[in-house]
Amino acid sequence: MRPGDPHDPLLRQVLPLDAEMRPMPGFALDAVGDTAAKAGDGVIRKYRGRALLVATGSCAVHCRYCFRRHFPYAEEAAAAAGWRHTVELIRDDPGIDEVILSGGDPWSLATHKLAELTDALSAIAHLKRLRVHTRLPVVLPERVDAPLLDWLAALPWPVTVVVHANHANEFDASVDAAMARLRGAGATLLNQAVLLRGVNDDIQALCELSERGFQAGVLPYYLHQLDRVQGAAHFEVDDARARQLHAAMAARLSGYLVPKLVREVAGDTGKRPL
Ligand SMILES: *Cc1c(COP(=O)(O)O)cnc(C)c1O
Ligand code: SF4
């Protein structure tokens, strides 16, 4: 963050504003239907073939646009009750071939906790891939330490780490080094960003995000329209503007630097392209 700049794009992501308290029609507590999709303690089964584990409710930052800002973590974190039930659910469903560790931020869990889970999952023959959605390599790169890398490198599946960076300024030398360590441990690195008014809703910022991420070894994956969660309305960018920005990115960047523009629709089994 640039000291003294109230419009800094990194500050805007974490700064609580009065605007959040204004009730806005169309903005709900559970914006993406997660409560309805819960299959059991900490497991969300709304994506076809994928089981999403709400591994923990803890994060290293509290993002004001977060789609789970009202999620009942205390009742739902899979690690809280031990992993046994979670692992049974996945074992009993051969339709699941990928486990997604989510949260909260799954890498806010101690490495030995993660290892407990993946040791148990490694006995399940129908699992083919593991994915981790985390902001920690960006907001706390020190978390990418030797024990975490040893854990990662020893996993029996190909691993994808989706880091969530919304602005090029989130990358610096220590983040680059953390990304390099992750790639060294064999992970594929992707980025999922949210289109946020006042943070990255201009063509320059979006192109720089793709280019800067790639420089750190991270490929753009999704550019997400905001989930309409209560308290986040001031971040919303309308669809017409989103499409216009996305088209401008496609016109300017190499194809592999253009993320998919998507939104989450409650009840869908995958993201919906705009
Ligand atoms: C969309 C999403 C997923 C899974 O969907 P994919 O289309 O398979 O990537 C997992 N975690 C988060 C945070 C998501 O937004
Ligand atoms: S790190 Fe992710 S889960 Fe945590 S507050 Fe930010 S957006 Fe939400």
Short mmCIF file of N, CA, C and O in Angstrom, two decimals, residues 129-247:
data_model
loop_
_atom_site.label_atom_id
_atom_site.label_comp_id
_atom_site.label_asym_id
_atom_site.label_seq_id
_atom_site.Cartn_x
_atom_site.Cartn_y
_atom_site.Cartn_z
N ARG A 129 -7.00 -35.23 -8.60
CA ARG A 129 -6.39 -33.90 -8.52
C ARG A 129 -6.67 -33.26 -7.18
O ARG A 129 -7.72 -33.51 -6.58
N LEU A 130 -5.73 -32.41 -6.76
CA LEU A 130 -5.98 -31.59 -5.57
C LEU A 130 -5.79 -30.13 -5.96
O LEU A 130 -4.88 -29.78 -6.73
N ARG A 131 -6.65 -29.30 -5.44
CA ARG A 131 -6.53 -27.87 -5.72
C ARG A 131 -6.60 -27.09 -4.41
O ARG A 131 -7.33 -27.48 -3.50
N VAL A 132 -5.84 -26.01 -4.34
CA VAL A 132 -5.86 -25.16 -3.16
C VAL A 132 -6.18 -23.74 -3.60
O VAL A 132 -5.53 -23.21 -4.50
N HIS A 133 -7.22 -23.16 -3.03
CA HIS A 133 -7.51 -21.73 -3.28
C HIS A 133 -7.03 -20.95 -2.07
O HIS A 133 -7.54 -21.12 -0.96
N THR A 134 -6.05 -20.07 -2.29
CA THR A 134 -5.44 -19.38 -1.15
C THR A 134 -4.93 -18.00 -1.54
O THR A 134 -4.46 -17.80 -2.66
N ARG A 135 -5.01 -17.09 -0.61
CA ARG A 135 -4.43 -15.76 -0.81
C ARG A 135 -3.11 -15.65 -0.04
O ARG A 135 -2.42 -14.63 -0.12
N LEU A 136 -2.74 -16.68 0.70
CA LEU A 136 -1.56 -16.56 1.55
C LEU A 136 -0.24 -16.34 0.80
O LEU A 136 0.59 -15.54 1.27
N PRO A 137 -0.01 -16.99 -0.34
CA PRO A 137 1.26 -16.70 -1.03
C PRO A 137 1.39 -15.22 -1.42
O PRO A 137 2.50 -14.71 -1.59
N VAL A 138 0.24 -14.53 -1.54
CA VAL A 138 0.25 -13.11 -1.88
C VAL A 138 0.33 -12.23 -0.63
O VAL A 138 1.12 -11.29 -0.57
N VAL A 139 -0.50 -12.53 0.38
CA VAL A 139 -0.58 -11.61 1.52
C VAL A 139 0.37 -11.97 2.66
O VAL A 139 0.62 -11.14 3.54
N LEU A 140 0.87 -13.20 2.67
CA LEU A 140 1.81 -13.61 3.72
C LEU A 140 2.78 -14.66 3.12
O LEU A 140 2.73 -15.83 3.47
N PRO A 141 3.65 -14.20 2.22
CA PRO A 141 4.49 -15.16 1.48
C PRO A 141 5.38 -16.01 2.39
O PRO A 141 5.78 -17.12 1.99
N GLU A 142 5.65 -15.54 3.61
CA GLU A 142 6.45 -16.34 4.55
C GLU A 142 5.77 -17.66 4.87
O GLU A 142 6.43 -18.61 5.32
N ARG A 143 4.46 -17.73 4.65
CA ARG A 143 3.76 -19.00 4.93
C ARG A 143 4.24 -20.12 4.01
O ARG A 143 4.11 -21.30 4.36
N VAL A 144 4.77 -19.75 2.87
CA VAL A 144 5.28 -20.77 1.94
C VAL A 144 6.67 -21.18 2.44
O VAL A 144 7.70 -20.79 1.90
N ASP A 145 6.65 -21.95 3.52
CA ASP A 145 7.90 -22.31 4.19
C ASP A 145 8.29 -23.76 3.88
O ASP A 145 7.58 -24.45 3.14
N ALA A 146 9.41 -24.19 4.43
CA ALA A 146 9.94 -25.51 4.08
C ALA A 146 8.97 -26.65 4.39
O ALA A 146 8.76 -27.52 3.54
N PRO A 147 8.33 -26.68 5.57
CA PRO A 147 7.40 -27.79 5.82
C PRO A 147 6.22 -27.80 4.83
O PRO A 147 5.80 -28.87 4.38
N LEU A 148 5.70 -26.63 4.48
CA LEU A 148 4.59 -26.59 3.53
C LEU A 148 5.04 -27.14 2.17
O LEU A 148 4.32 -27.89 1.51
N LEU A 149 6.24 -26.76 1.76
CA LEU A 149 6.75 -27.21 0.46
C LEU A 149 7.01 -28.72 0.47
O LEU A 149 6.74 -29.40 -0.52
N ASP A 150 7.50 -29.23 1.60
CA ASP A 150 7.72 -30.69 1.70
C ASP A 150 6.39 -31.42 1.58
O ASP A 150 6.28 -32.45 0.90
N TRP A 151 5.37 -30.89 2.26
CA TRP A 151 4.03 -31.47 2.20
C TRP A 151 3.53 -31.49 0.75
O TRP A 151 3.07 -32.52 0.24
N LEU A 152 3.67 -30.34 0.09
CA LEU A 152 3.19 -30.18 -1.28
C LEU A 152 3.88 -31.15 -2.23
O LEU A 152 3.24 -31.85 -3.02
N ALA A 153 5.20 -31.22 -2.12
CA ALA A 153 5.98 -32.02 -3.05
C ALA A 153 5.69 -33.52 -2.89
O ALA A 153 5.85 -34.29 -3.83
N ALA A 154 5.24 -33.92 -1.70
CA ALA A 154 5.02 -35.35 -1.45
C ALA A 154 3.59 -35.80 -1.77
O ALA A 154 3.28 -36.99 -1.66
N LEU A 155 2.72 -34.90 -2.17
CA LEU A 155 1.32 -35.28 -2.41
C LEU A 155 1.23 -36.21 -3.63
O LEU A 155 1.98 -36.05 -4.59
N PRO A 156 0.31 -37.17 -3.58
CA PRO A 156 0.25 -38.16 -4.66
C PRO A 156 -0.50 -37.69 -5.91
O PRO A 156 -0.63 -38.46 -6.85
N TRP A 157 -1.01 -36.46 -5.93
CA TRP A 157 -1.78 -35.97 -7.08
C TRP A 157 -1.12 -34.73 -7.67
O TRP A 157 -0.40 -34.02 -6.96
N PRO A 158 -1.43 -34.44 -8.96
CA PRO A 158 -1.04 -33.13 -9.47
C PRO A 158 -1.77 -32.04 -8.67
O PRO A 158 -2.97 -32.18 -8.40
N VAL A 159 -1.06 -31.00 -8.30
CA VAL A 159 -1.64 -29.97 -7.44
C VAL A 159 -1.70 -28.63 -8.19
O VAL A 159 -0.73 -28.23 -8.83
N THR A 160 -2.86 -27.99 -8.11
CA THR A 160 -3.01 -26.64 -8.63
C THR A 160 -3.23 -25.70 -7.46
O THR A 160 -4.04 -25.98 -6.58
N VAL A 161 -2.49 -24.61 -7.46
CA VAL A 161 -2.68 -23.58 -6.43
C VAL A 161 -3.26 -22.35 -7.12
O VAL A 161 -2.64 -21.80 -8.04
N VAL A 162 -4.47 -21.98 -6.72
CA VAL A 162 -5.09 -20.78 -7.28
C VAL A 162 -4.89 -19.66 -6.26
O VAL A 162 -5.48 -19.68 -5.18
N VAL A 163 -4.02 -18.73 -6.60
CA VAL A 163 -3.78 -17.59 -5.71
C VAL A 163 -4.79 -16.52 -6.08
O VAL A 163 -5.25 -16.48 -7.21
N HIS A 164 -5.18 -15.71 -5.17
CA HIS A 164 -6.20 -14.71 -5.48
C HIS A 164 -5.58 -13.32 -5.37
O HIS A 164 -5.52 -12.76 -4.29
N ALA A 165 -5.07 -12.83 -6.49
CA ALA A 165 -4.52 -11.47 -6.52
C ALA A 165 -5.41 -10.62 -7.41
O ALA A 165 -5.84 -11.06 -8.48
N ASN A 166 -5.69 -9.41 -6.97
CA ASN A 166 -6.59 -8.54 -7.72
C ASN A 166 -5.88 -7.35 -8.37
O ASN A 166 -6.48 -6.64 -9.17
N HIS A 167 -4.63 -7.15 -8.01
CA HIS A 167 -3.92 -5.99 -8.53
C HIS A 167 -2.42 -6.31 -8.66
O HIS A 167 -1.89 -7.03 -7.80
N ALA A 168 -1.79 -5.75 -9.67
CA ALA A 168 -0.36 -6.02 -9.90
C ALA A 168 0.49 -5.63 -8.70
O ALA A 168 1.53 -6.26 -8.44
N ASN A 169 0.05 -4.60 -7.95
CA ASN A 169 0.85 -4.16 -6.79
C ASN A 169 0.92 -5.20 -5.69
O ASN A 169 1.69 -5.04 -4.74
N GLU A 170 0.10 -6.25 -5.78
CA GLU A 170 0.17 -7.30 -4.76
C GLU A 170 1.42 -8.17 -4.93
O GLU A 170 1.74 -8.97 -4.06
N PHE A 171 2.08 -8.04 -6.08
CA PHE A 171 3.31 -8.81 -6.31
C PHE A 171 4.52 -7.95 -5.97
O PHE A 171 4.58 -6.79 -6.34
N ASP A 172 5.44 -8.54 -5.22
CA ASP A 172 6.75 -7.90 -5.01
C ASP A 172 7.78 -9.03 -4.96
O ASP A 172 7.45 -10.19 -5.23
N ALA A 173 9.00 -8.70 -4.61
CA ALA A 173 10.07 -9.70 -4.67
C ALA A 173 9.79 -10.88 -3.75
O ALA A 173 10.06 -12.05 -4.11
N SER A 174 9.21 -10.62 -2.58
CA SER A 174 8.98 -11.74 -1.65
C SER A 174 7.84 -12.64 -2.16
O SER A 174 7.87 -13.86 -1.98
N VAL A 175 6.85 -12.04 -2.84
CA VAL A 175 5.78 -12.84 -3.43
C VAL A 175 6.33 -13.65 -4.61
O VAL A 175 6.04 -14.84 -4.76
N ASP A 176 7.14 -13.00 -5.44
CA ASP A 176 7.77 -13.72 -6.57
C ASP A 176 8.53 -14.94 -6.05
O ASP A 176 8.46 -16.03 -6.64
N ALA A 177 9.26 -14.76 -4.96
CA ALA A 177 10.07 -15.86 -4.42
C ALA A 177 9.17 -16.98 -3.91
O ALA A 177 9.47 -18.17 -4.10
N ALA A 178 8.05 -16.61 -3.27
CA ALA A 178 7.12 -17.64 -2.78
C ALA A 178 6.53 -18.42 -3.96
O ALA A 178 6.40 -19.65 -3.90
N MET A 179 6.18 -17.72 -5.03
CA MET A 179 5.63 -18.39 -6.21
C MET A 179 6.67 -19.35 -6.81
O MET A 179 6.34 -20.45 -7.23
N ALA A 180 7.92 -18.89 -6.85
CA ALA A 180 8.98 -19.74 -7.40
C ALA A 180 9.14 -21.00 -6.55
O ALA A 180 9.33 -22.11 -7.08
N ARG A 181 9.03 -20.86 -5.24
CA ARG A 181 9.14 -22.04 -4.37
C ARG A 181 7.98 -23.01 -4.63
O ARG A 181 8.17 -24.22 -4.67
N LEU A 182 6.80 -22.47 -4.82
CA LEU A 182 5.64 -23.33 -5.08
C LEU A 182 5.80 -24.08 -6.40
O LEU A 182 5.50 -25.27 -6.49
N ARG A 183 6.28 -23.38 -7.41
CA ARG A 183 6.49 -24.05 -8.69
C ARG A 183 7.58 -25.10 -8.57
O ARG A 183 7.49 -26.18 -9.15
N GLY A 184 8.59 -24.78 -7.76
CA GLY A 184 9.67 -25.73 -7.53
C GLY A 184 9.17 -27.01 -6.87
O GLY A 184 9.73 -28.09 -7.06
N ALA A 185 8.09 -26.89 -6.10
CA ALA A 185 7.51 -28.06 -5.43
C ALA A 185 6.51 -28.76 -6.35
O ALA A 185 5.85 -29.71 -5.93
N GLY A 186 6.38 -28.27 -7.58
CA GLY A 186 5.57 -28.99 -8.57
C GLY A 186 4.17 -28.46 -8.78
O GLY A 186 3.40 -29.04 -9.55
N ALA A 187 3.80 -27.36 -8.14
CA ALA A 187 2.43 -26.86 -8.27
C ALA A 187 2.24 -26.07 -9.57
O ALA A 187 3.15 -25.38 -10.02
N THR A 188 1.06 -26.20 -10.15
CA THR A 188 0.63 -25.33 -11.23
C THR A 188 -0.03 -24.11 -10.59
O THR A 188 -0.88 -24.26 -9.72
N LEU A 189 0.37 -22.91 -11.03
CA LEU A 189 -0.13 -21.69 -10.38
C LEU A 189 -1.09 -20.94 -11.30
O LEU A 189 -0.75 -20.62 -12.44
N LEU A 190 -2.28 -20.66 -10.79
CA LEU A 190 -3.29 -19.91 -11.52
C LEU A 190 -3.76 -18.75 -10.65
O LEU A 190 -3.65 -18.79 -9.43
N ASN A 191 -4.31 -17.72 -11.31
CA ASN A 191 -4.86 -16.61 -10.54
C ASN A 191 -6.35 -16.42 -10.83
O ASN A 191 -6.80 -16.49 -11.97
N GLN A 192 -7.08 -16.21 -9.76
CA GLN A 192 -8.49 -15.84 -9.85
C GLN A 192 -8.60 -14.45 -9.25
O GLN A 192 -8.22 -14.23 -8.11
N ALA A 193 -9.13 -13.51 -10.04
CA ALA A 193 -9.31 -12.14 -9.55
C ALA A 193 -10.79 -11.82 -9.54
O ALA A 193 -11.58 -12.44 -10.25
N VAL A 194 -11.15 -10.87 -8.72
CA VAL A 194 -12.52 -10.35 -8.73
C VAL A 194 -12.46 -8.95 -9.34
O VAL A 194 -11.57 -8.17 -9.00
N LEU A 195 -13.39 -8.69 -10.24
CA LEU A 195 -13.48 -7.34 -10.81
C LEU A 195 -14.09 -6.42 -9.76
O LEU A 195 -15.22 -6.65 -9.31
N LEU A 196 -13.33 -5.41 -9.33
CA LEU A 196 -13.71 -4.58 -8.18
C LEU A 196 -13.63 -3.10 -8.53
O LEU A 196 -12.55 -2.61 -8.91
N ARG A 197 -14.74 -2.43 -8.38
CA ARG A 197 -14.75 -0.99 -8.63
C ARG A 197 -13.79 -0.30 -7.67
O ARG A 197 -13.75 -0.58 -6.48
N GLY A 198 -12.98 0.58 -8.21
CA GLY A 198 -12.03 1.34 -7.39
C GLY A 198 -10.74 0.58 -7.10
O GLY A 198 -9.84 1.11 -6.45
N VAL A 199 -10.66 -0.68 -7.57
CA VAL A 199 -9.45 -1.47 -7.34
C VAL A 199 -8.78 -1.84 -8.67
O VAL A 199 -7.60 -1.57 -8.89
N ASN A 200 -9.56 -2.47 -9.56
CA ASN A 200 -8.96 -2.95 -10.81
C ASN A 200 -9.89 -2.79 -12.01
O ASN A 200 -9.73 -3.49 -13.02
N ASP A 201 -10.86 -1.88 -11.93
CA ASP A 201 -11.84 -1.77 -13.01
C ASP A 201 -11.38 -0.79 -14.09
O ASP A 201 -12.14 0.05 -14.55
N ASP A 202 -10.13 -0.93 -14.51
CA ASP A 202 -9.69 -0.21 -15.70
C ASP A 202 -8.72 -1.10 -16.48
O ASP A 202 -8.11 -2.01 -15.92
N ILE A 203 -8.64 -0.81 -17.76
CA ILE A 203 -7.92 -1.71 -18.67
C ILE A 203 -6.44 -1.81 -18.31
O ILE A 203 -5.85 -2.89 -18.36
N GLN A 204 -5.87 -0.69 -17.90
CA GLN A 204 -4.45 -0.70 -17.53
C GLN A 204 -4.20 -1.64 -16.34
O GLN A 204 -3.30 -2.47 -16.36
N ALA A 205 -5.02 -1.51 -15.31
CA ALA A 205 -4.83 -2.32 -14.10
C ALA A 205 -5.01 -3.81 -14.42
O ALA A 205 -4.26 -4.66 -13.91
N LEU A 206 -5.99 -4.14 -15.26
CA LEU A 206 -6.25 -5.55 -15.56
C LEU A 206 -5.12 -6.15 -16.40
O LEU A 206 -4.69 -7.29 -16.14
N CYS A 207 -4.62 -5.40 -17.36
CA CYS A 207 -3.52 -5.92 -18.18
C CYS A 207 -2.26 -6.08 -17.33
O CYS A 207 -1.55 -7.09 -17.42
N GLU A 208 -2.01 -5.10 -16.47
CA GLU A 208 -0.82 -5.20 -15.60
C GLU A 208 -0.92 -6.39 -14.65
O GLU A 208 0.08 -7.04 -14.37
N LEU A 209 -2.12 -6.67 -14.17
CA LEU A 209 -2.29 -7.82 -13.29
C LEU A 209 -1.92 -9.12 -14.00
O LEU A 209 -1.16 -9.94 -13.47
N SER A 210 -2.42 -9.30 -15.22
CA SER A 210 -2.08 -10.51 -15.98
C SER A 210 -0.58 -10.61 -16.25
O SER A 210 0.03 -11.66 -16.09
N GLU A 211 -0.01 -9.49 -16.66
CA GLU A 211 1.41 -9.49 -17.05
C GLU A 211 2.30 -9.68 -15.82
O GLU A 211 3.27 -10.44 -15.86
N ARG A 212 1.96 -9.02 -14.74
CA ARG A 212 2.79 -9.12 -13.53
C ARG A 212 2.68 -10.51 -12.92
O ARG A 212 3.67 -11.08 -12.44
N GLY A 213 1.47 -11.07 -12.94
CA GLY A 213 1.30 -12.44 -12.45
C GLY A 213 2.14 -13.41 -13.27
O GLY A 213 2.85 -14.26 -12.72
N PHE A 214 2.06 -13.26 -14.58
CA PHE A 214 2.82 -14.18 -15.44
C PHE A 214 4.31 -14.10 -15.17
O PHE A 214 5.02 -15.12 -15.18
N GLN A 215 4.78 -12.88 -14.91
CA GLN A 215 6.19 -12.69 -14.58
C GLN A 215 6.57 -13.51 -13.33
O GLN A 215 7.70 -13.96 -13.19
N ALA A 216 5.59 -13.71 -12.44
CA ALA A 216 5.83 -14.51 -11.23
C ALA A 216 5.49 -15.99 -11.46
O ALA A 216 5.51 -16.79 -10.51
N GLY A 217 5.13 -16.35 -12.70
CA GLY A 217 4.84 -17.75 -12.99
C GLY A 217 3.40 -18.15 -12.74
O GLY A 217 3.09 -19.33 -12.59
N VAL A 218 2.49 -17.16 -12.74
CA VAL A 218 1.08 -17.42 -12.46
C VAL A 218 0.26 -17.08 -13.70
O VAL A 218 0.33 -15.96 -14.21
N LEU A 219 -0.53 -18.03 -14.17
CA LEU A 219 -1.39 -17.78 -15.33
C LEU A 219 -2.76 -17.28 -14.88
O LEU A 219 -3.33 -17.80 -13.92
N PRO A 220 -3.33 -16.30 -15.59
CA PRO A 220 -4.68 -15.87 -15.26
C PRO A 220 -5.69 -16.98 -15.54
O PRO A 220 -5.56 -17.70 -16.54
N TYR A 221 -6.65 -17.12 -14.65
CA TYR A 221 -7.65 -18.19 -14.77
C TYR A 221 -9.03 -17.56 -14.89
O TYR A 221 -9.64 -17.56 -15.95
N TYR A 222 -9.51 -16.95 -13.82
CA TYR A 222 -10.82 -16.31 -13.85
C TYR A 222 -10.72 -14.82 -13.52
O TYR A 222 -9.92 -14.42 -12.67
N LEU A 223 -11.57 -14.05 -14.19
CA LEU A 223 -11.91 -12.70 -13.73
C LEU A 223 -13.38 -12.80 -13.36
O LEU A 223 -14.24 -13.06 -14.20
N HIS A 224 -13.63 -12.65 -12.08
CA HIS A 224 -14.93 -12.97 -11.50
C HIS A 224 -15.76 -11.71 -11.34
O HIS A 224 -15.26 -10.73 -10.80
N GLN A 225 -17.00 -11.75 -11.78
CA GLN A 225 -17.92 -10.69 -11.39
C GLN A 225 -18.19 -10.86 -9.90
O GLN A 225 -18.27 -11.98 -9.39
N LEU A 226 -18.37 -9.75 -9.22
CA LEU A 226 -18.60 -9.75 -7.78
C LEU A 226 -19.81 -10.63 -7.41
O LEU A 226 -20.84 -10.57 -8.07
N ASP A 227 -19.66 -11.43 -6.39
CA ASP A 227 -20.82 -12.11 -5.82
C ASP A 227 -21.58 -11.07 -5.00
O ASP A 227 -20.98 -10.33 -4.22
N ARG A 228 -22.91 -11.07 -5.17
CA ARG A 228 -23.70 -9.98 -4.57
C ARG A 228 -23.99 -10.25 -3.10
O ARG A 228 -25.11 -10.56 -2.70
N VAL A 229 -22.94 -10.12 -2.32
CA VAL A 229 -23.04 -10.37 -0.89
C VAL A 229 -23.28 -9.03 -0.18
O VAL A 229 -22.74 -7.99 -0.58
N GLN A 230 -24.11 -9.10 0.86
CA GLN A 230 -24.46 -7.89 1.61
C GLN A 230 -23.19 -7.17 2.11
O GLN A 230 -22.31 -7.79 2.68
N GLY A 231 -23.12 -5.88 1.85
CA GLY A 231 -21.98 -5.10 2.31
C GLY A 231 -20.92 -4.88 1.24
O GLY A 231 -19.93 -4.19 1.49
N ALA A 232 -21.10 -5.47 0.05
CA ALA A 232 -20.06 -5.37 -0.98
C ALA A 232 -20.52 -4.59 -2.21
O ALA A 232 -19.79 -4.51 -3.20
N ALA A 233 -21.70 -3.98 -2.12
CA ALA A 233 -22.30 -3.34 -3.31
C ALA A 233 -21.41 -2.24 -3.90
O ALA A 233 -21.40 -2.03 -5.11
N HIS A 234 -20.65 -1.56 -3.03
CA HIS A 234 -19.83 -0.45 -3.54
C HIS A 234 -18.69 -0.92 -4.44
O HIS A 234 -18.03 -0.12 -5.09
N PHE A 235 -18.45 -2.24 -4.50
CA PHE A 235 -17.41 -2.77 -5.38
C PHE A 235 -17.94 -3.18 -6.76
O PHE A 235 -17.17 -3.55 -7.64
N GLU A 236 -19.25 -3.15 -6.93
CA GLU A 236 -19.82 -3.78 -8.13
C GLU A 236 -19.52 -2.99 -9.41
O GLU A 236 -19.59 -1.78 -9.45
N VAL A 237 -19.21 -3.75 -10.46
CA VAL A 237 -19.02 -3.21 -11.81
C VAL A 237 -20.12 -3.83 -12.66
O VAL A 237 -20.33 -5.04 -12.61
N ASP A 238 -20.85 -3.02 -13.44
CA ASP A 238 -21.98 -3.62 -14.17
C ASP A 238 -21.49 -4.50 -15.32
O ASP A 238 -20.34 -4.40 -15.76
N ASP A 239 -22.37 -5.39 -15.77
CA ASP A 239 -21.97 -6.40 -16.76
C ASP A 239 -21.49 -5.80 -18.07
O ASP A 239 -20.55 -6.31 -18.69
N ALA A 240 -22.14 -4.72 -18.51
CA ALA A 240 -21.75 -4.12 -19.79
C ALA A 240 -20.30 -3.62 -19.71
O ALA A 240 -19.49 -3.87 -20.60
N ARG A 241 -19.98 -2.96 -18.61
CA ARG A 241 -18.62 -2.47 -18.40
C ARG A 241 -17.62 -3.64 -18.26
O ARG A 241 -16.50 -3.58 -18.78
N ALA A 242 -18.05 -4.69 -17.58
CA ALA A 242 -17.18 -5.86 -17.41
C ALA A 242 -16.85 -6.47 -18.77
O ALA A 242 -15.69 -6.79 -19.06
N ARG A 243 -17.86 -6.62 -19.62
CA ARG A 243 -17.63 -7.18 -20.96
C ARG A 243 -16.72 -6.30 -21.79
O ARG A 243 -15.85 -6.77 -22.51
N GLN A 244 -16.91 -5.00 -21.64
CA GLN A 244 -16.10 -4.04 -22.39
C GLN A 244 -14.62 -4.14 -21.95
O GLN A 244 -13.72 -4.18 -22.79
N LEU A 245 -14.40 -4.23 -20.66
CA LEU A 245 -13.03 -4.35 -20.15
C LEU A 245 -12.39 -5.65 -20.60
O LEU A 245 -11.22 -5.70 -20.99
N HIS A 246 -13.20 -6.72 -20.55
CA HIS A 246 -12.67 -8.02 -20.94
C HIS A 246 -12.30 -8.04 -22.42
O HIS A 246 -11.25 -8.56 -22.82
N ALA A 247 -13.15 -7.44 -23.26
CA ALA A 247 -12.87 -7.38 -24.70
C ALA A 247 -11.60 -6.56 -24.95
O ALA A 247 -10.78 -6.91 -25.81
#
